Coordinates of C-alpha atoms in Angstrom, one line a residue:
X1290 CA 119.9 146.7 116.9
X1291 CA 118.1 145.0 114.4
X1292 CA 120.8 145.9 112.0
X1293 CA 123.8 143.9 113.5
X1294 CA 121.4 140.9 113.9
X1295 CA 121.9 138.9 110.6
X1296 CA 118.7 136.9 111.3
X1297 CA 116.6 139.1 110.8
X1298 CA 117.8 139.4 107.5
X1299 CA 117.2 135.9 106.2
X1300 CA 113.8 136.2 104.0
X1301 CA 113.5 136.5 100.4
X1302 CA 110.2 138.1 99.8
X1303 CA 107.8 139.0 96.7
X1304 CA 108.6 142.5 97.9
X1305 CA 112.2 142.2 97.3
X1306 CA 114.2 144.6 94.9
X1307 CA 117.7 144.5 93.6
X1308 CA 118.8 147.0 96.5
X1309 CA 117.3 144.8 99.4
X1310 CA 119.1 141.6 98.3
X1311 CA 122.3 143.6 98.3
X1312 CA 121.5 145.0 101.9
X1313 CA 120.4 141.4 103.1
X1314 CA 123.4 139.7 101.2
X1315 CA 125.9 142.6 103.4
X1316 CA 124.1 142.3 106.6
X1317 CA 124.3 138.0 106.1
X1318 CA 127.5 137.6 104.9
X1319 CA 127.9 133.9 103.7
X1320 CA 127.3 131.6 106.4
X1321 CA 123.3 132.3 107.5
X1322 CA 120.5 130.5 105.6
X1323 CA 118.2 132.1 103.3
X1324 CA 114.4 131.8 103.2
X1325 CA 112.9 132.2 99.3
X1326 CA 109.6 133.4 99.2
X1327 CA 108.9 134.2 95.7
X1328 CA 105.6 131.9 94.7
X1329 CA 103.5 134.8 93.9
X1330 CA 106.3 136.9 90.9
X1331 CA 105.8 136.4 87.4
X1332 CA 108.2 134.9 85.7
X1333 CA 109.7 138.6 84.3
X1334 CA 109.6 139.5 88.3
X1335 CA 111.6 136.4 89.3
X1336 CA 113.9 135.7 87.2
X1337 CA 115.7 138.7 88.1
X1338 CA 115.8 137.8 91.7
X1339 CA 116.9 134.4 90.5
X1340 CA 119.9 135.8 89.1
X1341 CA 121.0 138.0 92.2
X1342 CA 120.2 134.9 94.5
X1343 CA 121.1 132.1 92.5
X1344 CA 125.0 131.7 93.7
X1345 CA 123.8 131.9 97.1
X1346 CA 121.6 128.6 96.3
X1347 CA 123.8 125.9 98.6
X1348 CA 122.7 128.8 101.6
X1349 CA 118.8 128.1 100.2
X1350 CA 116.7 126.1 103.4
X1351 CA 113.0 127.2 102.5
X1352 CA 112.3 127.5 99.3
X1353 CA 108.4 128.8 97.9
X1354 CA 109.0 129.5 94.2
X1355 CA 107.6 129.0 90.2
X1356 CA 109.0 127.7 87.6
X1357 CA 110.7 129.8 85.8
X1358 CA 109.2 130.3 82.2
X1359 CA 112.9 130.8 80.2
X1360 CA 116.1 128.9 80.0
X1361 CA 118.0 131.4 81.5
X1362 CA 116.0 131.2 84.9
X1363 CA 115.5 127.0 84.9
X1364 CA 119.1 127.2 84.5
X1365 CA 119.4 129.2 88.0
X1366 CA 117.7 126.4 89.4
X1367 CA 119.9 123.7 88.3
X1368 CA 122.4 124.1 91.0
X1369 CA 122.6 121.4 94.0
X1370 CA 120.9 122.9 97.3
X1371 CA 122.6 120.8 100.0
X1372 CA 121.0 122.7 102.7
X1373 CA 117.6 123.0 101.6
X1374 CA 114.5 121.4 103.9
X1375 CA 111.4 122.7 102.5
X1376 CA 110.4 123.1 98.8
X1377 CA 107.0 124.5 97.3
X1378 CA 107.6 124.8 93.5
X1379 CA 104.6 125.5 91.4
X1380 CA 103.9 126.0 87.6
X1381 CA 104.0 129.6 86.7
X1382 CA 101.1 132.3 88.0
X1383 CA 97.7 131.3 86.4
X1384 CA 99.1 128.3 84.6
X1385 CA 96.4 125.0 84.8
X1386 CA 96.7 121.0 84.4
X1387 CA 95.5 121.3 80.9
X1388 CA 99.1 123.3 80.0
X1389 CA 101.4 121.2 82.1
X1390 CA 101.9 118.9 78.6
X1391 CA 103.6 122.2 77.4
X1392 CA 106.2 121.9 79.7
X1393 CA 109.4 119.3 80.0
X1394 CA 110.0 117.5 83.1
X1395 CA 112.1 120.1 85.4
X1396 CA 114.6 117.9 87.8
X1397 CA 114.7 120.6 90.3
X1398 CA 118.7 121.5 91.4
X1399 CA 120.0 118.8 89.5
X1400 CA 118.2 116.2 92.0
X1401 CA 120.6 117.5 94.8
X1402 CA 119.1 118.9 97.6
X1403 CA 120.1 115.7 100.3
X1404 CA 118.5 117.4 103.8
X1405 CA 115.1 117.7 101.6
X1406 CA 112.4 116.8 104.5
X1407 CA 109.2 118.4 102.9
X1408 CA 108.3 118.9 99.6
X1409 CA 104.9 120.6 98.0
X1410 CA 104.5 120.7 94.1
X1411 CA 101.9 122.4 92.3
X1412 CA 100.6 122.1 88.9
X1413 CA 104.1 120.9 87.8
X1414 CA 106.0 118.0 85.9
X1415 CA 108.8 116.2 87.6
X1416 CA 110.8 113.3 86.8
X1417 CA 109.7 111.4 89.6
X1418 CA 112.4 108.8 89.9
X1419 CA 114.5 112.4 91.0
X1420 CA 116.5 112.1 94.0
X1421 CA 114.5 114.8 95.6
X1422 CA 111.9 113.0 96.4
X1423 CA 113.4 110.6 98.6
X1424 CA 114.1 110.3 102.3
X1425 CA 110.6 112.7 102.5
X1426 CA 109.1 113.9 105.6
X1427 CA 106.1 115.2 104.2
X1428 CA 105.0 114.4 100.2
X1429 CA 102.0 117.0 99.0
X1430 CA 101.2 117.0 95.4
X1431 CA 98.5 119.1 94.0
X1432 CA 97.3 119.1 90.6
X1433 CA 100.2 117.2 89.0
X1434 CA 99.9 115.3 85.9
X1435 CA 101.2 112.0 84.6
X1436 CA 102.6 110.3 87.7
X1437 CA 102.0 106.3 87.9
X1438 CA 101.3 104.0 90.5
X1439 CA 104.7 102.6 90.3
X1440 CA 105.7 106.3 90.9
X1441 CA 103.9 106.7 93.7
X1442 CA 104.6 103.3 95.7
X1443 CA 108.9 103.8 94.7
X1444 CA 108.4 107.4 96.6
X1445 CA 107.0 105.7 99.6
X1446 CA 109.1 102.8 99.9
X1447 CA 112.6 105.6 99.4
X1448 CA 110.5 107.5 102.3
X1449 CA 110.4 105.1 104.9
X1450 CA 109.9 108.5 107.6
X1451 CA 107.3 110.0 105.3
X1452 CA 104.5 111.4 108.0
X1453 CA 102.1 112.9 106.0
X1454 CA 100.6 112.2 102.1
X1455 CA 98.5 114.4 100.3
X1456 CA 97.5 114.0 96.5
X1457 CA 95.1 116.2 95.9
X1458 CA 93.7 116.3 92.5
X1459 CA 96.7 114.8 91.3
X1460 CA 95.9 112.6 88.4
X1461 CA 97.4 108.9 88.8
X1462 CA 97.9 106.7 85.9
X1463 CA 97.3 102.9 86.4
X1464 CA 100.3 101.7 85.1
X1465 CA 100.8 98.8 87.8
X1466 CA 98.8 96.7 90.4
X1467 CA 100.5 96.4 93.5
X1468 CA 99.9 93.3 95.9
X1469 CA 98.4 93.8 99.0
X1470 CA 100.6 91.2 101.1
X1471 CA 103.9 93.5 99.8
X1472 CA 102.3 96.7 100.7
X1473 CA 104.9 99.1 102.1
X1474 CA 104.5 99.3 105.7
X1475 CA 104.6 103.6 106.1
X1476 CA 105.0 103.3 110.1
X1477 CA 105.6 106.8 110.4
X1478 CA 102.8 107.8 108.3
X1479 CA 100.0 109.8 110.7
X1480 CA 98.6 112.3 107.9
X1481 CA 96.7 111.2 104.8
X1482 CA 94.5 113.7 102.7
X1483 CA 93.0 112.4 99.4
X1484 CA 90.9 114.8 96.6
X1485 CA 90.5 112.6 93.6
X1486 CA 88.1 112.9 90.8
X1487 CA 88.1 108.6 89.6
X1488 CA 88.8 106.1 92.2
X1489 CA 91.1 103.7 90.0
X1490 CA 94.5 105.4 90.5
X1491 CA 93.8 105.8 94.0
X1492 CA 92.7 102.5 95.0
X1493 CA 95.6 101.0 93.8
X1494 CA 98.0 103.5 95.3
X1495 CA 96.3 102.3 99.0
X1496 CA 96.6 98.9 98.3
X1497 CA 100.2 99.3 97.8
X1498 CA 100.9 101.1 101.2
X1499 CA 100.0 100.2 105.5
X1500 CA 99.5 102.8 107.8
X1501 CA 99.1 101.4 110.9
X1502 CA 99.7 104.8 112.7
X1503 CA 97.3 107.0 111.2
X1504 CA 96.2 109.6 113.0
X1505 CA 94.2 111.9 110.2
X1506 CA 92.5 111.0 107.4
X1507 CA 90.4 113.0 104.9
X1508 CA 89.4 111.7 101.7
X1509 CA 87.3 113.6 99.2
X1510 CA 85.6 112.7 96.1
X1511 CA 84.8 115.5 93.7
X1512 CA 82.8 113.9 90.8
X1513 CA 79.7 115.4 88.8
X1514 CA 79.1 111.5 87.6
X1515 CA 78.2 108.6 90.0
X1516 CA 80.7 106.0 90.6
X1517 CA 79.7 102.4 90.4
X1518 CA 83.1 101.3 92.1
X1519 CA 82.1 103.3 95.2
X1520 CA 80.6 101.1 97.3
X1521 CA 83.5 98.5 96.6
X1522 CA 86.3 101.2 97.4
X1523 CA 84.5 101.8 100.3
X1524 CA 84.3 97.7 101.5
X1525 CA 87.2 97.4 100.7
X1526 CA 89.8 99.4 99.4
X1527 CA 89.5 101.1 102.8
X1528 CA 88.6 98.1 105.0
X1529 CA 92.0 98.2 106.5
X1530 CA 91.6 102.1 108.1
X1531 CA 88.3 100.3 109.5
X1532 CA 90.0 100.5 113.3
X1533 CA 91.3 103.3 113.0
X1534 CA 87.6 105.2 111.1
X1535 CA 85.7 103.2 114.7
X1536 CA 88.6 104.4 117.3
X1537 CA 88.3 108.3 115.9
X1538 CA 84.3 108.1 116.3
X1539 CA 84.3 106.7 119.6
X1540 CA 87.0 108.8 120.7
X1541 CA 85.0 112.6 119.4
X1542 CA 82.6 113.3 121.6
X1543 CA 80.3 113.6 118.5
X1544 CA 80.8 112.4 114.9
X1545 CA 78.7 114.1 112.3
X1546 CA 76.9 112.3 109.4
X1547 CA 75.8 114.7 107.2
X1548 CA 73.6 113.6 104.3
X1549 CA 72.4 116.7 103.9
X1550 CA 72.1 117.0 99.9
X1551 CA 70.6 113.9 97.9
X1552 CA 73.4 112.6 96.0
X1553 CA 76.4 113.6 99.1
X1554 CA 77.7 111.9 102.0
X1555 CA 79.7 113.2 104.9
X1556 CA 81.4 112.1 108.0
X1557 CA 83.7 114.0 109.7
X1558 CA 85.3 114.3 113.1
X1559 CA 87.9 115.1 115.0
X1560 CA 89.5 114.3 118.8
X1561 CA 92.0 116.4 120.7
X1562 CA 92.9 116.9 124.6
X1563 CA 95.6 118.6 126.4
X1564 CA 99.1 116.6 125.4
X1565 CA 97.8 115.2 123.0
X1566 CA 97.9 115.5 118.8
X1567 CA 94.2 116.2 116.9
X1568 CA 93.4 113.0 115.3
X1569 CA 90.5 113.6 113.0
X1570 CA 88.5 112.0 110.0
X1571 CA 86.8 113.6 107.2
X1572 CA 85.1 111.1 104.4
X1573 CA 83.2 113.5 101.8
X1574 CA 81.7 111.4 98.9
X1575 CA 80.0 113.1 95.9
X1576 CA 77.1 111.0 94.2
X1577 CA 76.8 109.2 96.8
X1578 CA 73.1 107.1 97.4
X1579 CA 71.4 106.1 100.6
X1580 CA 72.4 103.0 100.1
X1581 CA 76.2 103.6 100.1
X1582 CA 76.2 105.4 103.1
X1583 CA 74.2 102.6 105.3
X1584 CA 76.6 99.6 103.6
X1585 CA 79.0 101.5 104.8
X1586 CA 78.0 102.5 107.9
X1587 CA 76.7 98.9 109.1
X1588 CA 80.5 97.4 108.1
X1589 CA 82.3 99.7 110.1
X1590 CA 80.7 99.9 113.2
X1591 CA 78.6 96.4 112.9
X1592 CA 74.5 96.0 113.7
X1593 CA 73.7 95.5 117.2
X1594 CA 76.7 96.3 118.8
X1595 CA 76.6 96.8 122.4
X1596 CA 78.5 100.1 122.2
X1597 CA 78.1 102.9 119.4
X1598 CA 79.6 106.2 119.1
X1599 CA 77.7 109.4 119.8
X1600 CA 76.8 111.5 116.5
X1601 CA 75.0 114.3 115.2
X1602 CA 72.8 113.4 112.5
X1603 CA 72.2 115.8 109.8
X1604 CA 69.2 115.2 106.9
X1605 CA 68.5 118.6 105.7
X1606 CA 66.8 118.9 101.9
X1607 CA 65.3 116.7 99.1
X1608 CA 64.1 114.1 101.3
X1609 CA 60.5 113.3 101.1
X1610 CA 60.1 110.0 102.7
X1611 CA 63.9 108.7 103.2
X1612 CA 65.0 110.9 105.8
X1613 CA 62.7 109.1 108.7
X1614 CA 64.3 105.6 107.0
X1615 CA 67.9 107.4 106.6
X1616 CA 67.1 108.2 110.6
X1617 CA 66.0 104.5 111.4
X1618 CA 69.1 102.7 109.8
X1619 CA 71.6 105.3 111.2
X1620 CA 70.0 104.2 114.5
X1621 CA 70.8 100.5 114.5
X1622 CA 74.6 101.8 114.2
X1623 CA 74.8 105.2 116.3
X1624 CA 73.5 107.0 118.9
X1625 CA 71.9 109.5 117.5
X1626 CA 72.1 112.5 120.1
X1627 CA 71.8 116.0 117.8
X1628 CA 69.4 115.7 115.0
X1629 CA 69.3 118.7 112.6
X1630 CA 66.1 118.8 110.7
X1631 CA 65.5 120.9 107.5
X1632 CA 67.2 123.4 105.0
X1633 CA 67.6 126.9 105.6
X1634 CA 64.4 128.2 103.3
X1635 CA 62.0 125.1 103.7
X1636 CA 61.2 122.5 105.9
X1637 CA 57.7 121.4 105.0
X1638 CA 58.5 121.1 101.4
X1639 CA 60.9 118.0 101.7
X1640 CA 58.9 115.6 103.7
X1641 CA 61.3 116.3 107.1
X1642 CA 57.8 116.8 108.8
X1643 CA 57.5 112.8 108.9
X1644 CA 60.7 112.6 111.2
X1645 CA 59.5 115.0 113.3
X1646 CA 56.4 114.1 114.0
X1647 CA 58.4 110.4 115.2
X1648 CA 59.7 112.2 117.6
X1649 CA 56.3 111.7 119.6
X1650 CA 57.2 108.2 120.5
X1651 CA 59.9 108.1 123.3
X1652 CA 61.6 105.1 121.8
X1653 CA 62.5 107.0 118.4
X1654 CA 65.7 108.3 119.1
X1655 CA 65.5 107.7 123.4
X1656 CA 69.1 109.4 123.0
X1657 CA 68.2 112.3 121.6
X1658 CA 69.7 115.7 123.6
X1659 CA 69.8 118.3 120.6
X1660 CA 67.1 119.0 118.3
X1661 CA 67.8 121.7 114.8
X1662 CA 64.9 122.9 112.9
X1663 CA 65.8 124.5 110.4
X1664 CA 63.5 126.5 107.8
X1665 CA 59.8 127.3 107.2
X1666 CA 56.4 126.2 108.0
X1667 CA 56.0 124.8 111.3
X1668 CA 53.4 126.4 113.6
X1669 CA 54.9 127.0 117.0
X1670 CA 51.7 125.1 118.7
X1671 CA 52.5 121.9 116.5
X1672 CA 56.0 121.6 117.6
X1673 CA 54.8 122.0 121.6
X1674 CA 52.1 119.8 121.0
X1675 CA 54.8 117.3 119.4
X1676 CA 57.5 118.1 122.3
X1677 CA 54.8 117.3 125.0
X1678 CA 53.6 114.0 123.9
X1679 CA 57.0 112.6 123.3
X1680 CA 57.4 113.8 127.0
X1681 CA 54.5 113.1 128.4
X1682 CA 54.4 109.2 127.9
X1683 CA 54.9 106.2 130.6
X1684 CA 58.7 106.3 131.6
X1685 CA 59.1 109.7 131.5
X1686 CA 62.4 111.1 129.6
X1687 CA 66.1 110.1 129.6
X1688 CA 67.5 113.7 128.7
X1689 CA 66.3 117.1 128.8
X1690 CA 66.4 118.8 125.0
X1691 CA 67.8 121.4 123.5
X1692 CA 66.0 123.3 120.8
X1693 CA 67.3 125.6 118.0
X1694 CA 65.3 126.8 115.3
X1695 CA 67.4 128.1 112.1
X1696 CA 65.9 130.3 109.1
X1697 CA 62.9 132.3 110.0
X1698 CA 61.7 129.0 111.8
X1699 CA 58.6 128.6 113.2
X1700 CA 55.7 130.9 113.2
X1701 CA 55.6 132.3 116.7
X1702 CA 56.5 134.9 118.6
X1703 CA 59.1 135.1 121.1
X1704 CA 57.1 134.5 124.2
X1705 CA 57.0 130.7 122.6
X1706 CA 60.1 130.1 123.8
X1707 CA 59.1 131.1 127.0
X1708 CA 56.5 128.5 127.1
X1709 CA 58.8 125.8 125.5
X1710 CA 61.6 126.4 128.7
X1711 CA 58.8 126.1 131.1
X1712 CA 58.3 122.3 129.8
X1713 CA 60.4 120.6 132.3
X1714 CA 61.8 118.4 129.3
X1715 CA 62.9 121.7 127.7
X1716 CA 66.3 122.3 128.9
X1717 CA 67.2 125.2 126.3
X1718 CA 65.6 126.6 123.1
X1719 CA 67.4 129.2 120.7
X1720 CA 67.3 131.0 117.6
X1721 CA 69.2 131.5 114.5
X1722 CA 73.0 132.7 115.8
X1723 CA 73.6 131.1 119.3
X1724 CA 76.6 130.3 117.8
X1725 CA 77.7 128.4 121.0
X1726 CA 74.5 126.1 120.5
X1727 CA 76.4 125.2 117.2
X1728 CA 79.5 124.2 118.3
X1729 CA 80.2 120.6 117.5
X1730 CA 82.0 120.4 121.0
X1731 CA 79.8 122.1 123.4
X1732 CA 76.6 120.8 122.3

């Protein structure tokens, strides 16, 4: 049956040969479209195929391929492709940035290729006025080189339905400042992912574009070197996803802020119910200070405002002293409801001691449902003896706590969590791989 069914024979695979293409080309016969899945070949594997395939290239609608490496294959490649939707071309199999200079701007089929919808380019050099990148669905560029600002803002304005954007360690020349009040106004765009290594060619690309849909956001900054621009980029550069940053942590039923690590930030989260899309938000900053994170922090969500999102707070190693004062400035912004405490081989040894130990006054963290001790070096008595007297206080408690102890943990044995459950402020306590207790939803 599933000979005399020509859709089953559509796919152009790495593990094609001559004699499969000249089945598939027998079974299709000239009208069905052709998938071409041939991003993994060398070049001496793929040109080959290039040259059995290449007259069917108007039939092309996916299209997952390298750039060929001679002129006899580029020249396959130079044919229109009129039915084509989805394009992932990539520099040749273990080829780098640092070569792309070796190679000469490609215009893919000639620029023709008018049903286009999605295209993903790797590692490779296009002219990038090309008529292939307009009218785009979906733009992803990873690890090009030598693409401008201008470049970048002339694809989005030709892409007026462009939905999602992804650069991602794509390395953006400053060659133009665009103006704010002129910004194209992407109101289709709902997916944004950013990876950048220098924050000058990407701040200018967002100045020159509005997204007043967006529904995802990720940005990542993957540096060895501090930034002094950071805290500025962060102010403002991306003061005008603000609404959109404050919506998505209100919406999650718990945003985490990681600052984990001395010189990294995190916040991530994400929201998604029955009929509805995930929206989600994921800011990871390398070099980061303490003092970035809380200016940034107290302008989006504002000091003393009446309602604050729910969020797990994470302050794990090289603290010392700064994680209680991380703790207490996170506070005036947040509800603070999980608090993870520790690294996985100490605890005692960076200081988090001091934040636990706060936790004996009811008003530190009166919110507080989820407690993570991670580590070494806490005697199981201690931690009771801290438990009960935040408990034990005039007023009583707001929530019952949940306890789970990463690492080796305390020193106890089991029958101390026994005695912890029979608190009546004790509501669970766990160890190590409960991996329900670390669900970001559930807890």
């Amino acid at each position: 049956m599933i000979s005399t069914a020509p859709l089953f024979w559509t796919v152009v695979t790495t593990e094609c040969g001559p004699e499969y293409l000249v089945l598939v080309f027998t079974r299709l016969g000239n009208t069905y479209p052709l998938h071409v899945h041939c991003h993994m070949l060398a070049d001496e594997e793929f040109t080959p195929i290039l040259r059995r395939i290449a007259s069917h290239i108007q039939r092309w609608e996916t299209a997952i391929i390298v750039m060929p490496q001679t002129e006899e294959g580029r020249q396959y490649l130079s044919a229109p492709a009129p039915r084509l939707r989805r394009l992932h071309f990539s520099g040749p199999s273990g080829t780098g940035t640092s070569t792309q200079a070796n190679y000469q701007p490609f215009d893919i089929f000639s620029g023709a290729a008018d049903r286009l919808e999605e295209v993903k380019v790797t590692m490779m050099r296009l002219p990038w006025d090309s008529p292939i990148l307009r009218g785009l669905k979906s733009l992803h560029l990873q690890f090009c080189k030598e693409i401008g600002v201008s470049n970048i803002i002339a694809i989005l304005n030709d892409c007026p339905d462009l939905a999602t954007l992804i650069l991602d360690e794509t390395e953006i020349t400053v060659d133009m400042q665009p103006d704010p009040s002129k910004a194209a106004n992407m109101i289709r765009l709902e997916d944004i992912c950013f990876t950048v290594r220098e924050l000058q060619g990407i701040r200018e690309v967002i100045n020159g574009f509005k997204a007043p849909n967006c529904q995802t956001f990720g940005f990542n900054l993957v540096t060895t070197e501090p930034n002094d621009d950071l805290d500025d980029f962060l102010l403002t550069t991306l003061a005008p996803f603000f609404p959109f940053f404050r919506r998505t942590m209100f919406k999650h039923p718990k945003a985490v802020i990681d600052k984990s690590t001395w010189d990294d930030f995190q916040l991530r989260c994400s929201h998604a119910k029955e009929d509805e899309d995930l929206v989600w938000l994921d800011i990871y900053l390398a070099k980061a200070s303490t003092g970035t994170m809380i200016s940034f922090l107290r302008q989006l969500l504002g000091e003393g405002e009446s309602e604050r999102p729910d969020v797990r707070l994470i302050i794990g190693r090289d603290w010392g002293a700064e994680g209680l004062s991380i703790v207490n400035e996170v506070s005036l912004y947040c509800n603070v409801v999980d608090l993870w405490l520790g690294a996985y081989r100490t605890l005692r040894d960076f200081g988090a001691e001091r934040t636990l130990h706060s936790l004996t006054r009811p008003s530190f963290l009166p919110n507080l449902r989820h407690l993570i001790i991670a580590g070494d070096g806490w005697d199981g008595d201690e931690v009771k003896a801290i438990l009960q007297k935040r408990f034990s206080q005039a007023g009583g408690y707001r929530f019952q706590l949940r306890i789970l102890f990463l690492g080796r943990g305390v020193r106890t044995g089991t029958s101390f969590q026994w005695d912890l459950e029979e608190l009546p402020m004790i509501e669970k306590v766990s160890r190590n791989d409960d991996s329900k207790f670390m669900d970001y939803e559930n807890l």
